[in-house]
GROMACS .gro file of C-alpha atoms in nm:
model
  197
    1TYR     CA    1   8.490   7.654   8.739
    2GLU     CA    2   8.755   7.591   9.007
    3GLU     CA    3   8.670   7.233   9.057
    4MET     CA    4   8.659   7.164   8.673
    5ARG     CA    5   9.028   7.291   8.633
    6LYS     CA    6   9.182   7.091   8.909
    7TYR     CA    7   9.141   6.773   8.679
    8GLU     CA    8   9.274   6.913   8.355
    9GLU     CA    9   9.608   6.748   8.407
   10GLU     CA   10   9.733   6.947   8.121
   11HIS     CA   11   9.709   7.268   8.321
   12TYR     CA   12   9.962   7.133   8.569
   13ARG     CA   13  10.210   6.929   8.389
   14LEU     CA   14  10.548   7.024   8.505
   15ASP     CA   15  10.693   7.089   8.161
   16LYS     CA   16  10.421   7.319   8.091
   17ILE     CA   17  10.453   7.514   8.410
   18ARG     CA   18  10.810   7.504   8.492
   19ASP     CA   19  10.902   7.849   8.354
   20ASN     CA   20  10.632   8.027   8.515
   21ILE     CA   21  10.705   7.910   8.881
   22TYR     CA   22  10.814   8.170   9.133
   23PRO     CA   23  10.895   8.150   9.496
   24TRP     CA   24  10.722   8.378   9.742
   25VAL     CA   25  10.838   8.443  10.077
   26LYS     CA   26  10.590   8.379  10.362
   27GLY     CA   27  10.553   8.460  10.741
   28GLU     CA   28  10.213   8.458  10.816
   29LEU     CA   29  10.066   8.173  10.601
   30ILE     CA   30   9.799   8.369  10.416
   31ASP     CA   31   9.784   8.546  10.062
   32TYR     CA   32   9.529   8.773   9.915
   33GLN     CA   33   9.664   8.800   9.561
   34VAL     CA   34   9.642   8.416   9.480
   35ILE     CA   35   9.334   8.268   9.282
   36ASN     CA   36   9.314   7.935   9.479
   37GLY     CA   37   9.225   8.058   9.849
   38LYS     CA   38   9.404   8.309  10.093
   39GLU     CA   39   9.472   8.056  10.361
   40ILE     CA   40   9.795   7.832  10.312
   41SER     CA   41   9.840   7.509  10.518
   42ASP     CA   42  10.137   7.288  10.526
   43LYS     CA   43   9.869   6.997  10.497
   44ASP     CA   44   9.808   7.048  10.152
   45THR     CA   45  10.090   7.275  10.042
   46PRO     CA   46  10.473   7.228  10.000
   47LEU     CA   47  10.630   7.482  10.241
   48ILE     CA   48  10.999   7.516  10.219
   49ALA     CA   49  11.167   7.609  10.537
   50PHE     CA   50  11.361   7.959  10.505
   51ALA     CA   51  11.543   8.201  10.748
   52GLY     CA   52  11.391   8.250  11.082
   53ASP     CA   53  11.004   8.182  11.093
   54LEU     CA   54  10.994   8.244  10.703
   55HIS     CA   55  10.861   7.968  10.457
   56ILE     CA   56  10.874   7.978  10.082
   57VAL     CA   57  10.561   7.862   9.889
   58LEU     CA   58  10.567   7.817   9.501
   59VAL     CA   59  10.322   7.985   9.293
   60ILE     CA   60  10.253   7.983   8.923
   61ASN     CA   61  10.203   8.288   8.723
   62ARG     CA   62   9.883   8.214   8.518
   63GLY     CA   63   9.921   8.545   8.327
   64ASN     CA   64   9.777   8.885   8.366
   65ASP     CA   65   9.902   8.896   8.718
   66THR     CA   66   9.701   8.615   8.811
   67TYR     CA   67   9.884   8.370   9.066
   68GLU     CA   68   9.805   8.033   9.179
   69ILE     CA   69   9.979   7.834   9.488
   70ILE     CA   70  10.132   7.519   9.398
   71ARG     CA   71   9.944   7.258   9.638
   72ASP     CA   72  10.064   6.911   9.686
   73LYS     CA   73   9.821   6.728   9.466
   74MET     CA   74   9.942   6.943   9.174
   75LEU     CA   75  10.262   6.779   9.180
   76PRO     CA   76  10.366   6.450   9.087
   77ALA     CA   77  10.470   6.200   9.397
   78ASP     CA   78  10.848   6.194   9.282
   79CYS     CA   79  10.861   6.589   9.222
   80ASP     CA   80  11.176   6.711   9.397
   81ILE     CA   81  11.058   7.028   9.571
   82GLU     CA   82  11.397   7.163   9.628
   83GLU     CA   83  11.498   7.129   9.264
   84LEU     CA   84  11.154   7.299   9.183
   85TYR     CA   85  11.267   7.579   9.427
   86HIS     CA   86  11.590   7.626   9.257
   87THR     CA   87  11.399   7.650   8.912
   88ALA     CA   88  11.165   7.892   9.064
   89CYS     CA   89  11.440   8.123   9.179
   90ALA     CA   90  11.615   8.106   8.830
   91ASN     CA   91  11.290   8.219   8.674
   92LEU     CA   92  11.273   8.493   8.924
   93VAL     CA   93  11.612   8.617   8.841
   94ARG     CA   94  11.519   8.598   8.472
   95ASP     CA   95  11.176   8.765   8.474
   96VAL     CA   96  11.179   9.013   8.761
   97LYS     CA   97  11.362   9.337   8.769
   98PHE     CA   98  11.473   9.448   9.113
   99VAL     CA   99  11.560   9.806   9.177
  100ILE     CA  100  11.723   9.943   9.499
  101SER     CA  101  11.541  10.273   9.613
  102GLN     CA  102  11.629  10.496   9.912
  103THR     CA  103  11.385  10.533  10.173
  104LEU     CA  104  11.292  10.846  10.396
  105TYR     CA  105  11.457  10.726  10.712
  106GLY     CA  106  11.805  10.695  10.528
  107GLY     CA  107  11.787  10.327  10.454
  108PHE     CA  108  11.725  10.125  10.137
  109GLY     CA  109  11.426   9.952   9.978
  110ILE     CA  110  11.369   9.701   9.717
  111VAL     CA  111  11.123   9.779   9.431
  112ALA     CA  112  10.985   9.498   9.187
  113ASP     CA  113  10.642   9.466   9.046
  114GLY     CA  114  10.420   9.452   9.362
  115TYR     CA  115  10.415   9.081   9.388
  116HIS     CA  116  10.802   8.967   9.404
  117GLU     CA  117  10.946   9.235   9.639
  118ALA     CA  118  10.985   9.004   9.935
  119SER     CA  119  11.115   8.715   9.700
  120SER     CA  120  11.428   8.915   9.668
  121LEU     CA  121  11.533   8.745   9.991
  122CYS     CA  122  11.569   8.432   9.787
  123PHE     CA  123  11.786   8.599   9.545
  124LYS     CA  124  12.149   8.579   9.705
  125GLN     CA  125  12.316   8.792   9.424
  126ILE     CA  126  12.118   9.105   9.523
  127TRP     CA  127  12.206   9.102   9.889
  128THR     CA  128  12.575   9.001   9.789
  129MET     CA  129  12.603   9.292   9.563
  130CYS     CA  130  12.426   9.541   9.807
  131ALA     CA  131  12.669   9.421  10.085
  132ASP     CA  132  12.964   9.449   9.886
  133LYS     CA  133  12.872   9.830   9.757
  134LEU     CA  134  12.780   9.916  10.112
  135ASN     CA  135  13.103   9.729  10.244
  136ASP     CA  136  12.899   9.596  10.524
  137ASP     CA  137  12.665   9.328  10.678
  138LEU     CA  138  12.310   9.414  10.590
  139LEU     CA  139  11.997   9.450  10.819
  140ILE     CA  140  11.653   9.336  10.649
  141ILE     CA  141  11.309   9.344  10.721
  142ALA     CA  142  11.043   9.207  10.487
  143PRO     CA  143  10.725   9.327  10.647
  144ALA     CA  144  10.496   9.247  10.358
  145LYS     CA  145  10.497   9.100  10.004
  146ASP     CA  146  10.554   9.431   9.810
  147THR     CA  147  10.811   9.580  10.072
  148VAL     CA  148  11.142   9.504  10.178
  149VAL     CA  149  11.372   9.764  10.357
  150PHE     CA  150  11.757   9.732  10.465
  151LEU     CA  151  12.028   9.908  10.637
  152PRO     CA  152  12.402   9.857  10.646
  153MET     CA  153  12.510   9.746  10.994
  154LYS     CA  154  12.707  10.073  11.014
  155ASP     CA  155  12.392  10.259  11.017
  156LYS     CA  156  12.256  10.050  11.297
  157GLU     CA  157  12.124  10.375  11.494
  158LYS     CA  158  11.857  10.405  11.215
  159LEU     CA  159  11.722  10.071  11.288
  160PRO     CA  160  11.441  10.203  11.495
  161TYR     CA  161  11.307  10.423  11.215
  162MET     CA  162  11.343  10.119  10.981
  163LYS     CA  163  11.127   9.902  11.213
  164GLU     CA  164  10.864  10.169  11.234
  165TYR     CA  165  10.864  10.210  10.855
  166ALA     CA  166  10.835   9.807  10.837
  167LYS     CA  167  10.556   9.812  11.116
  168GLN     CA  168  10.329  10.071  10.909
  169ALA     CA  169  10.374   9.859  10.600
  170TYR     CA  170  10.302   9.547  10.787
  171GLU     CA  171   9.981   9.707  10.931
  172ARG     CA  172   9.874   9.855  10.601
  173ASN     CA  173   9.916   9.541  10.407
  174THR     CA  174   9.667   9.233  10.382
  175ASP     CA  175   9.969   9.021  10.263
  176LYS     CA  176  10.176   9.047  10.586
  177ILE     CA  177  10.509   8.877  10.624
  178SER     CA  178  10.707   8.920  10.923
  179LEU     CA  179  10.857   9.198  11.119
  180GLN     CA  180  11.144   8.975  11.214
  181ILE     CA  181  11.498   9.132  11.138
  182PHE     CA  182  11.744   8.940  10.944
  183ARG     CA  183  12.106   8.992  10.884
  184PHE     CA  184  12.280   8.915  10.568
  185SER     CA  185  12.654   8.853  10.637
  186ARG     CA  186  12.859   8.983  10.357
  187LYS     CA  187  13.142   8.734  10.456
  188ARG     CA  188  12.930   8.417  10.471
  189LYS     CA  189  12.672   8.530  10.208
  190GLU     CA  190  12.394   8.417  10.419
  191LEU     CA  191  12.067   8.534  10.585
  192THR     CA  192  12.034   8.481  10.953
  193VAL     CA  193  11.782   8.594  11.221
  194TYR     CA  194  11.928   8.923  11.375
  195GLU     CA  195  11.952   8.921  11.757
  196GLU     CA  196  11.936   9.261  11.888
  197ASN     CA  197  12.099   9.301  12.210
   0.00000   0.00000   0.00000
C-alpha cells in the first residue's frame, strides 16, 4: 500500500497539497505521529534550519489526524522550499487555534491540538502579542511536539521550575523536541538561543 502510493503523482501535486501543509518544529529528528516512518534524515527530507538546534519539517495533513512528512522525492526539483515554508506558516495561522494557558509554576503554556503546539514557534505574531502583553522579553522552551512553555524575563527566578516542567514533558513524550531555552526579543521580534549566565 505504502509503495503504491508513492507513484500516484496526483497525491503529491503541489496545487493539491499546498493548502494542507504545516510546519513542524524538530530538535530530535524523529516523529511517531506520521504515517511515513518515524526517523527523519536530511538525506531524503528537506529540513529548514530554525533557531538554535531546531529544524522545521513540512508535513501534509492527510485528513483524520493523519500526517505525512514531505520528502525530497515528493517535490518538483524547482520547488522553492522557503516559499513552501511561508505557505505552511500561513496555513498554520489559518487552521490552528492557539490558546495561552497558565501553568502550575506560574508561567504560561501554548495549547493547540496536540500536533501543532511546537509549531507556534514559527508564528511570530503570537510571541509578539505575548511579549507586548507581558511588556517583556520571553523565555521559551519547546520540549515536545505538544508542549511549549514560556515566562516573561522579569519572572526569570521561576526558570528552574519551568525547566523542571519541560524536562518532565520531554521525558514523558515520544515526540521529543529540545530542552534548549529560547529568548524572544520584544524589540527585535526574533527568537534566539538564551544563554544562561
